[in-house]
mmCIF file of C-alpha atoms (C1' of nucleotides) in Angstrom:
data_model
loop_
_atom_site.group_PDB
_atom_site.id
_atom_site.type_symbol
_atom_site.label_atom_id
_atom_site.label_comp_id
_atom_site.label_asym_id
_atom_site.label_seq_id
_atom_site.Cartn_x
_atom_site.Cartn_y
_atom_site.Cartn_z
ATOM 1 C CA MET A 1 13.564 7.309 -23.235
ATOM 2 C CA SER A 2 10.963 4.855 -21.883
ATOM 3 C CA TRP A 3 9.211 4.711 -19.419
ATOM 4 C CA GLY A 4 11.286 2.006 -18.596
ATOM 5 C CA VAL A 5 14.056 2.939 -18.893
ATOM 6 C CA MET A 6 13.241 5.764 -16.739
ATOM 7 C CA ALA A 7 11.243 3.954 -13.909
ATOM 8 C CA ASP A 8 14.937 1.807 -13.875
ATOM 9 C CA ASN A 9 17.129 5.439 -13.550
ATOM 10 C CA LEU A 10 15.096 6.535 -10.939
ATOM 11 C CA GLY A 11 14.875 3.826 -8.703
ATOM 12 C CA TRP A 12 11.911 2.407 -9.302
ATOM 13 C CA GLY A 13 10.559 -0.803 -9.855
ATOM 14 C CA VAL A 14 12.494 -2.732 -6.940
ATOM 15 C CA ILE A 15 13.214 -6.679 -8.003
ATOM 16 C CA GLU A 16 12.271 -8.897 -4.767
ATOM 17 C CA GLU A 17 12.651 -12.269 -5.720
ATOM 18 C CA GLY A 18 12.623 -11.914 -9.537
ATOM 19 C CA TRP A 19 9.818 -9.861 -9.234
ATOM 20 C CA ARG A 20 9.747 -6.297 -9.811
ATOM 21 C CA LYS A 21 7.729 -4.011 -7.543
ATOM 22 C CA GLY A 22 6.741 -0.320 -6.991
ATOM 23 C CA PRO A 23 5.181 1.631 -10.193
ATOM 24 C CA TRP A 24 3.922 -0.239 -12.618
ATOM 25 C CA THR A 25 5.145 1.058 -16.750
ATOM 26 C CA ALA A 26 3.477 2.441 -19.572
ATOM 27 C CA GLU A 27 5.920 -1.098 -20.875
ATOM 28 C CA GLU A 28 4.688 -3.041 -18.557
ATOM 29 C CA ASP A 29 0.625 -1.866 -18.927
ATOM 30 C CA SER A 30 0.547 -2.799 -22.014
ATOM 31 C CA LEU A 31 1.749 -6.037 -21.661
ATOM 32 C CA LEU A 32 -0.414 -6.575 -19.229
ATOM 33 C CA ILE A 33 -3.293 -5.512 -21.196
ATOM 34 C CA GLU A 34 -2.675 -7.683 -24.368
ATOM 35 C CA TYR A 35 -3.014 -10.740 -21.462
ATOM 36 C CA VAL A 36 -5.907 -9.991 -20.686
ATOM 37 C CA LYS A 37 -6.235 -9.456 -24.490
ATOM 38 C CA LEU A 38 -5.332 -13.095 -25.350
ATOM 39 C CA HIS A 39 -6.559 -15.071 -21.557
ATOM 40 C CA GLY A 40 -8.758 -12.759 -20.109
ATOM 41 C CA GLU A 41 -9.291 -12.198 -16.266
ATOM 42 C CA GLY A 42 -8.036 -14.801 -14.228
ATOM 43 C CA ARG A 43 -5.149 -17.659 -13.793
ATOM 44 C CA TRP A 44 -3.290 -13.763 -12.640
ATOM 45 C CA ASN A 45 -0.437 -16.138 -12.097
ATOM 46 C CA SER A 46 0.247 -17.274 -15.260
ATOM 47 C CA VAL A 47 0.816 -13.214 -16.122
ATOM 48 C CA SER A 48 5.175 -13.827 -16.095
ATOM 49 C CA ARG A 49 5.171 -17.001 -17.887
ATOM 50 C CA LEU A 50 2.736 -16.741 -20.572
ATOM 51 C CA SER A 51 3.746 -12.330 -20.837
ATOM 52 C CA GLY A 52 6.623 -11.935 -20.215
ATOM 53 C CA LEU A 53 6.084 -9.313 -17.384
ATOM 54 C CA LYS A 54 8.486 -9.971 -14.554
ATOM 55 C CA ARG A 55 4.613 -9.139 -12.111
ATOM 56 C CA ASN A 56 3.870 -11.594 -9.945
ATOM 57 C CA GLY A 57 -0.047 -12.555 -9.687
ATOM 58 C CA LYS A 58 -1.184 -10.915 -6.972
ATOM 59 C CA SER A 59 0.327 -7.893 -8.148
ATOM 60 C CA SER A 60 -0.998 -8.332 -11.979
ATOM 61 C CA ARG A 61 -4.263 -8.777 -10.582
ATOM 62 C CA LEU A 62 -4.321 -5.898 -8.278
ATOM 63 C CA ARG A 63 -3.267 -3.338 -11.166
ATOM 64 C CA TRP A 64 -5.449 -4.226 -13.718
ATOM 65 C CA VAL A 65 -8.766 -4.784 -11.265
ATOM 66 C CA ASN A 66 -7.787 -1.031 -9.828
ATOM 67 C CA TYR A 67 -6.492 0.635 -12.756
ATOM 68 C CA LEU A 68 -6.266 -1.041 -16.620
ATOM 69 C CA ARG A 69 -9.986 -2.401 -16.311
ATOM 70 C CA PRO A 70 -11.561 -0.694 -19.884
ATOM 71 C CA ASP A 71 -14.832 0.052 -17.293
ATOM 72 C CA LEU A 72 -13.947 1.868 -14.488
ATOM 73 C CA LYS A 73 -15.168 5.734 -14.303
ATOM 74 C CA ARG A 74 -12.513 7.819 -14.311
ATOM 75 C CA GLY A 75 -12.625 11.771 -12.283
ATOM 76 C CA GLN A 76 -14.491 12.856 -9.255
ATOM 77 C CA ILE A 77 -16.816 10.841 -7.501
ATOM 78 C CA THR A 78 -19.599 12.668 -7.566
ATOM 79 C CA PRO A 79 -22.529 13.542 -5.062
ATOM 80 C CA HIS A 80 -24.386 11.026 -5.567
ATOM 81 C CA GLU A 81 -22.154 8.573 -5.870
ATOM 82 C CA GLU A 82 -20.825 9.937 -2.357
ATOM 83 C CA ASN A 83 -24.277 9.642 -0.741
ATOM 84 C CA ILE A 84 -24.121 6.233 -1.083
ATOM 85 C CA ILE A 85 -20.716 5.409 -0.220
ATOM 86 C CA LEU A 86 -22.044 7.244 3.603
ATOM 87 C CA GLU A 87 -25.496 5.091 2.984
ATOM 88 C CA LEU A 88 -23.471 1.774 2.591
ATOM 89 C CA HIS A 89 -21.151 2.140 4.748
ATOM 90 C CA ALA A 90 -23.119 3.163 7.246
ATOM 91 C CA LYS A 91 -24.837 -0.495 6.856
ATOM 92 C CA TRP A 92 -22.238 -2.469 6.143
ATOM 93 C CA GLY A 93 -19.178 -0.520 7.777
ATOM 94 C CA ASN A 94 -16.106 -1.365 5.653
ATOM 95 C CA ARG A 95 -17.011 -3.518 3.221
ATOM 96 C CA TRP A 96 -15.399 -2.190 0.534
ATOM 97 C CA SER A 97 -15.427 -4.102 -2.232
ATOM 98 C CA THR A 98 -19.610 -4.668 -1.187
ATOM 99 C CA ILE A 99 -19.881 -0.798 -1.675
ATOM 100 C CA ALA A 100 -18.027 -0.881 -4.616
ATOM 101 C CA ARG A 101 -20.198 -2.778 -6.404
ATOM 102 C CA SER A 102 -23.145 -0.920 -6.213
ATOM 103 C CA LEU A 103 -21.293 1.901 -7.860
ATOM 104 C CA PRO A 104 -20.098 1.636 -11.391
ATOM 105 C CA GLY A 105 -17.042 1.715 -12.864
ATOM 106 C CA ARG A 106 -15.770 2.447 -8.702
ATOM 107 C CA THR A 107 -12.629 0.152 -7.171
ATOM 108 C CA ASP A 108 -13.195 -0.550 -3.538
ATOM 109 C CA ASN A 109 -9.449 0.994 -3.151
ATOM 110 C CA GLU A 110 -10.961 3.989 -4.891
ATOM 111 C CA VAL A 111 -14.237 3.341 -2.367
ATOM 112 C CA LYS A 112 -11.494 2.986 0.596
ATOM 113 C CA ASN A 113 -9.114 5.409 0.030
ATOM 114 C CA TYR A 114 -11.776 8.367 -0.469
ATOM 115 C CA TRP A 115 -13.610 7.321 2.800
ATOM 116 C CA ARG A 116 -10.335 7.031 4.595
ATOM 117 C CA THR A 117 -9.485 10.955 3.223
ATOM 118 C CA HIS A 118 -13.000 12.392 3.531
ATOM 119 C CA PHE A 119 -15.212 10.719 6.647
ATOM 120 C CA LYS A 120 -12.931 9.276 8.955
ATOM 121 C CA LYS A 121 -10.521 12.327 9.544
ATOM 122 C CA ARG A 122 -14.021 14.597 9.626
ATOM 123 C CA ALA A 123 -15.525 12.142 11.932
ATOM 124 C CA ASN A 124 -12.481 11.969 14.165
ATOM 125 C CA SER A 125 -11.851 15.744 14.148
ATOM 126 C CA LYS A 126 -15.742 17.195 15.860
ATOM 127 C CA SER A 127 -12.817 18.931 18.160
ATOM 128 C CA SER A 128 -11.858 21.419 15.584
ATOM 129 C CA PRO A 129 -14.186 22.493 13.438
ATOM 130 C CA ASP A 130 -12.549 25.524 12.378
ATOM 131 C CA ALA A 131 -9.585 23.087 10.918
ATOM 132 C CA ASN A 132 -11.744 20.994 9.447
ATOM 133 C CA GLU A 133 -13.573 23.414 7.865
ATOM 134 C CA LYS A 134 -10.566 25.053 6.806
ATOM 135 C CA ALA A 135 -9.504 21.727 5.452
ATOM 136 C CA LYS A 136 -12.771 20.800 3.155
ATOM 137 C CA VAL A 137 -12.878 24.552 1.460
ATOM 138 C CA ARG A 138 -9.857 23.369 0.389
ATOM 139 C CA MET A 139 -10.113 20.445 -0.767
ATOM 140 C CA LEU A 140 -12.786 22.010 -3.069
ATOM 141 C CA LYS A 141 -10.704 24.548 -4.490
ATOM 142 C CA ARG A 142 -8.788 21.410 -5.508
ATOM 143 C CA GLN A 143 -11.107 19.679 -6.992
ATOM 144 C CA GLN A 144 -13.508 22.346 -8.938
ATOM 145 C CA PHE A 145 -9.775 23.193 -11.177
ATOM 146 C CA GLN A 146 -8.663 19.218 -11.295
ATOM 147 C CA GLN A 147 -12.029 18.978 -12.418
ATOM 148 C CA LYS A 148 -12.415 21.962 -14.284
ATOM 149 C CA GLN A 149 -8.809 21.244 -15.860
ATOM 150 C CA GLN A 150 -9.559 17.451 -16.944
ATOM 151 C CA GLN A 151 -12.951 18.715 -18.612
ATOM 152 C CA GLN A 152 -11.419 21.637 -20.398
ATOM 153 C CA GLN A 153 -9.041 18.808 -21.685
ATOM 154 C CA GLN A 154 -11.843 16.736 -22.813
ATOM 155 C CA TYR A 155 -14.441 19.389 -23.856
ATOM 156 C CA MET A 156 -11.749 20.351 -26.768
ATOM 157 C CA ASN A 157 -10.556 17.071 -27.529
ATOM 158 C CA GLN A 158 -14.480 16.414 -28.544
ATOM 159 C CA LEU A 159 -16.756 19.274 -29.054
ATOM 160 C CA ASP A 160 -16.428 22.855 -30.823
ATOM 161 C CA MET A 161 -19.374 25.897 -29.477
ATOM 162 C CA LYS A 162 -21.078 24.922 -32.881
ATOM 163 C CA LYS A 163 -21.686 21.085 -32.191
ATOM 164 C CA PHE A 164 -22.566 21.262 -28.386
ATOM 165 C CA MET A 165 -25.305 24.400 -29.827
ATOM 166 C CA SER A 166 -26.864 21.880 -32.995
ATOM 167 C CA LEU A 167 -26.734 19.004 -29.992
ATOM 168 C CA LEU A 168 -29.102 21.124 -27.655
ATOM 169 C CA ASP A 169 -31.401 21.768 -30.096
ATOM 170 C CA GLU A 170 -31.728 18.145 -30.884
ATOM 171 C CA SER A 171 -32.200 16.703 -27.310
ATOM 172 C CA GLU A 172 -35.052 18.753 -26.334
ATOM 173 C CA ASN A 173 -37.365 16.887 -27.071
ATOM 174 C CA ARG A 174 -36.335 13.951 -24.909
ATOM 175 C CA VAL A 175 -34.055 15.479 -22.694
ATOM 176 C CA PRO A 176 -36.309 18.041 -20.466
ATOM 177 C CA TYR A 177 -33.643 19.965 -18.834
ATOM 178 C CA LEU A 178 -32.323 20.969 -21.980
ATOM 179 C CA PRO A 179 -34.050 23.644 -22.641
ATOM 180 C CA GLN A 180 -32.645 25.240 -19.279
ATOM 181 C CA ALA A 181 -29.346 24.286 -20.401
ATOM 182 C CA LYS A 182 -29.379 26.438 -23.283
ATOM 183 C CA GLN A 183 -31.384 29.176 -21.652
ATOM 184 C CA ASP A 184 -28.853 29.403 -19.198
ATOM 185 C CA MET A 185 -26.344 29.018 -21.522
ATOM 186 C CA VAL A 186 -27.717 32.279 -23.688
ATOM 187 C CA THR A 187 -27.697 33.753 -20.779
ATOM 188 C CA LEU A 188 -24.086 33.100 -19.494
ATOM 189 C CA TYR A 189 -22.182 34.247 -22.872
ATOM 190 C CA PRO A 190 -24.536 36.170 -25.361
ATOM 191 C CA ASN A 191 -22.205 36.218 -27.659
ATOM 192 C CA ASN A 192 -20.275 32.814 -27.492
ATOM 193 C CA THR A 193 -19.802 31.391 -30.588
ATOM 194 C CA ALA A 194 -17.698 29.206 -30.035
ATOM 195 C CA GLY A 195 -14.374 31.265 -28.075
ATOM 196 C CA GLU A 196 -13.387 32.730 -24.514
ATOM 197 C CA GLU A 197 -15.650 30.174 -22.146
ATOM 198 C CA GLN A 198 -15.337 27.394 -23.666
ATOM 199 C CA ASP A 199 -13.799 25.753 -20.764
ATOM 200 C CA PHE A 200 -17.271 26.214 -18.826
ATOM 201 C CA LEU A 201 -19.109 24.812 -21.433
ATOM 202 C CA TYR A 202 -18.618 21.394 -20.885
ATOM 203 C CA PRO A 203 -19.578 20.977 -18.067
ATOM 204 C CA LEU A 204 -22.426 22.547 -18.347
ATOM 205 C CA PHE A 205 -23.324 20.224 -21.100
ATOM 206 C CA ASN A 206 -22.111 16.998 -19.456
ATOM 207 C CA GLY A 207 -23.727 18.406 -16.454
ATOM 208 C CA TYR A 208 -26.914 18.783 -17.852
ATOM 209 C CA MET A 209 -26.230 15.582 -20.135
ATOM 210 C CA SER A 210 -25.288 13.486 -17.887
ATOM 211 C CA LEU A 211 -28.491 14.129 -14.380
ATOM 212 C CA PRO A 212 -30.212 11.439 -14.048
ATOM 213 C CA GLU A 213 -34.124 11.314 -14.114
ATOM 214 C CA ALA A 214 -34.032 12.894 -11.472
ATOM 215 C CA PRO A 215 -37.302 13.212 -8.654
ATOM 216 C CA ASN A 216 -36.756 15.482 -6.235
ATOM 217 C CA HIS A 217 -35.423 13.189 -3.213
ATOM 218 C CA GLU A 218 -32.361 12.311 -5.644
ATOM 219 C CA GLU A 219 -31.567 16.251 -6.369
ATOM 220 C CA ASN A 220 -32.115 16.215 -2.398
ATOM 221 C CA ILE A 221 -29.410 13.828 -2.280
ATOM 222 C CA LEU A 222 -27.072 16.063 -4.655
ATOM 223 C CA TRP A 223 -27.421 18.689 -2.818
ATOM 224 C CA ASP A 224 -26.810 17.428 0.482
ATOM 225 C CA GLY A 225 -23.565 17.105 -1.205
ATOM 226 C CA LEU A 226 -22.288 20.385 -2.129
ATOM 227 C CA TRP A 227 -20.950 20.748 1.561
ATOM 228 C CA ASN A 228 -21.993 23.625 2.740
ATOM 229 C CA LEU A 229 -20.501 25.655 -0.910
ATOM 230 C CA ASP A 230 -21.961 29.054 0.715
ATOM 231 C CA ASP A 231 -19.255 28.818 3.126
ATOM 232 C CA ILE A 232 -16.978 29.012 0.314
ATOM 233 C CA HIS A 233 -15.229 31.859 -0.451
ATOM 234 C CA GLY A 234 -12.732 30.742 -3.940
ATOM 235 C CA ASN A 235 -13.561 32.120 -6.670
ATOM 236 C CA TRP A 236 -17.406 31.162 -7.791
ATOM 237 C CA SER A 237 -18.357 34.344 -9.553
ATOM 238 C CA MET A 238 -19.970 32.213 -11.414
ATOM 239 C CA ALA A 239 -21.769 30.041 -9.548
ATOM 240 C CA CYS A 240 -22.110 32.752 -7.046
ATOM 241 C CA ALA A 241 -24.228 34.771 -9.792
ATOM 242 C CA ALA A 242 -26.900 32.253 -10.370
ATOM 243 C CA ASN A 243 -30.059 31.606 -8.461
ATOM 244 C CA LYS A 244 -29.855 28.307 -6.690
ATOM 245 C CA ALA A 245 -31.231 26.539 -9.094
ATOM 246 C CA GLY A 246 -29.306 27.686 -11.711
ATOM 247 C CA LEU A 247 -26.438 26.733 -9.712
ATOM 248 C CA HIS A 248 -27.613 23.199 -9.125
ATOM 249 C CA THR A 249 -26.846 22.749 -12.620
ATOM 250 C CA LEU A 250 -24.059 24.449 -12.896
ATOM 251 C CA ALA A 251 -22.466 23.203 -9.957
ATOM 252 C CA THR A 252 -23.281 19.479 -10.259
ATOM 253 C CA PRO A 253 -20.523 18.658 -12.730
ATOM 254 C CA PHE A 254 -17.700 20.184 -10.504
ATOM 255 C CA CYS A 255 -18.882 17.486 -7.788
ATOM 256 C "C1'" DA B 1 11.688 31.169 -0.271
ATOM 257 C "C1'" DA B 2 12.458 27.127 2.314
ATOM 258 C "C1'" DT B 3 10.117 24.442 5.005
ATOM 259 C "C1'" DA B 4 6.263 21.236 6.649
ATOM 260 C "C1'" DC B 5 1.919 19.463 6.581
ATOM 261 C "C1'" DT B 6 -1.257 17.726 4.947
ATOM 262 C "C1'" DG B 7 -3.916 15.378 1.264
ATOM 263 C "C1'" DT B 8 -4.358 11.819 -1.846
ATOM 264 C "C1'" DC B 9 -3.608 7.947 -4.870
ATOM 265 C "C1'" DA B 10 -1.357 3.458 -6.420
ATOM 266 C "C1'" DA B 11 0.796 0.164 -4.233
ATOM 267 C "C1'" DC B 12 2.130 -3.756 -0.874
ATOM 268 C "C1'" DC B 13 1.283 -6.944 2.559
ATOM 269 C "C1'" DG B 14 -1.232 -10.119 5.448
ATOM 270 C "C1'" DC B 15 -5.791 -12.794 5.807
ATOM 271 C "C1'" DT B 16 -9.609 -15.424 5.128
ATOM 272 C "C1'" DA B 17 -12.284 -17.830 1.565
ATOM 273 C "C1'" DC B 18 -13.114 -21.325 -1.691
ATOM 274 C "C1'" DG B 19 -12.508 -25.723 -5.204
ATOM 275 C "C1'" DG B 20 -9.988 -29.033 -7.340
ATOM 276 C "C1'" DA B 21 -7.440 -32.744 -6.855
ATOM 277 C "C1'" DC C 1 -10.547 -34.202 5.713
ATOM 278 C "C1'" DT C 2 -6.444 -31.467 4.358
ATOM 279 C "C1'" DC C 3 -4.145 -30.484 1.476
ATOM 280 C "C1'" DC C 4 -1.813 -26.593 -2.303
ATOM 281 C "C1'" DG C 5 -3.281 -23.281 -5.634
ATOM 282 C "C1'" DT C 6 -5.976 -18.672 -6.521
ATOM 283 C "C1'" DA C 7 -8.897 -14.964 -5.880
ATOM 284 C "C1'" DG C 8 -10.042 -11.997 -3.794
ATOM 285 C "C1'" DC C 9 -10.784 -8.203 1.103
ATOM 286 C "C1'" DG C 10 -9.098 -4.927 4.406
ATOM 287 C "C1'" DG C 11 -5.513 -2.201 5.718
ATOM 288 C "C1'" DT C 12 -1.636 0.433 6.049
ATOM 289 C "C1'" DT C 13 2.711 2.603 3.603
ATOM 290 C "C1'" DG C 14 5.196 5.529 0.880
ATOM 291 C "C1'" DA C 15 5.936 8.920 -2.943
ATOM 292 C "C1'" DC C 16 4.239 12.417 -4.631
ATOM 293 C "C1'" DA C 17 2.079 17.365 -4.990
ATOM 294 C "C1'" DG C 18 -0.465 20.568 -3.314
ATOM 295 C "C1'" DT C 19 -1.092 24.000 0.786
ATOM 296 C "C1'" DA C 20 0.144 26.697 4.755
ATOM 297 C "C1'" DT C 21 3.373 28.934 7.647
#
DNA sequence: AATACTGTCAACCGCTACGGA
DNA sequence: CTCCGTAGCGGTTGACAGTAT
């Protein structure tokens, strides 16, 4: 069954004044992508005429900007990004698009949603620190789970253990964290040759590779964003086994 | 196991800004 | 100057999934 048919069957995609509304189907997405390929961004009101899409310009633009643009970054907001959001919101207030411009690959909608769910409540709920704390722990657990799943998927698609180790070898001279990364790997999984703990390897790899060449203050920013990991009582066996320096590198990709 | 509650995020709405005729 | 079309912004809503009770 196609998405369009399914959407119709489920009652999605209400038609109002000739325009479809509600969740976009995969077919609509591909029509819009095709339109942008051919005509570029802009002239959104021509989309329906030129592509056959039954969506108005506003809806089309929004879908493209917030979801289909190829340069969008997917996944959790990182602690570093979170810090930028906090900093810029303190500076500019609710100017989401301005804030989003400082976060490549993030949309104003994403930043706005993130702020509302993570910070607004926190600011409002000084009166009930307990509930706040619980919510924080819940969210962290969920984030860890989702991120791990996502990264496992990516990793399984892209790398095997041997390739990972050879990449570390090749990169050691260029990226200063990598010798430590490799050492951690060996400590954590002395006998591993591409088996049981693969789900952990990609995050580890990604964490080292994606860390900026960080001066100390940037490391502090990352740590600030970790939201009192000491409070977490969840299954952090791996992280807790490590010392703080190790935890830093291990935890970064999960945030 | 069932229900209520909460968090997340895509999408919509109303408004404003801007540029061209 | 005014009008109109278009793009963009910020606030809000609603559906869904996950979690707590």
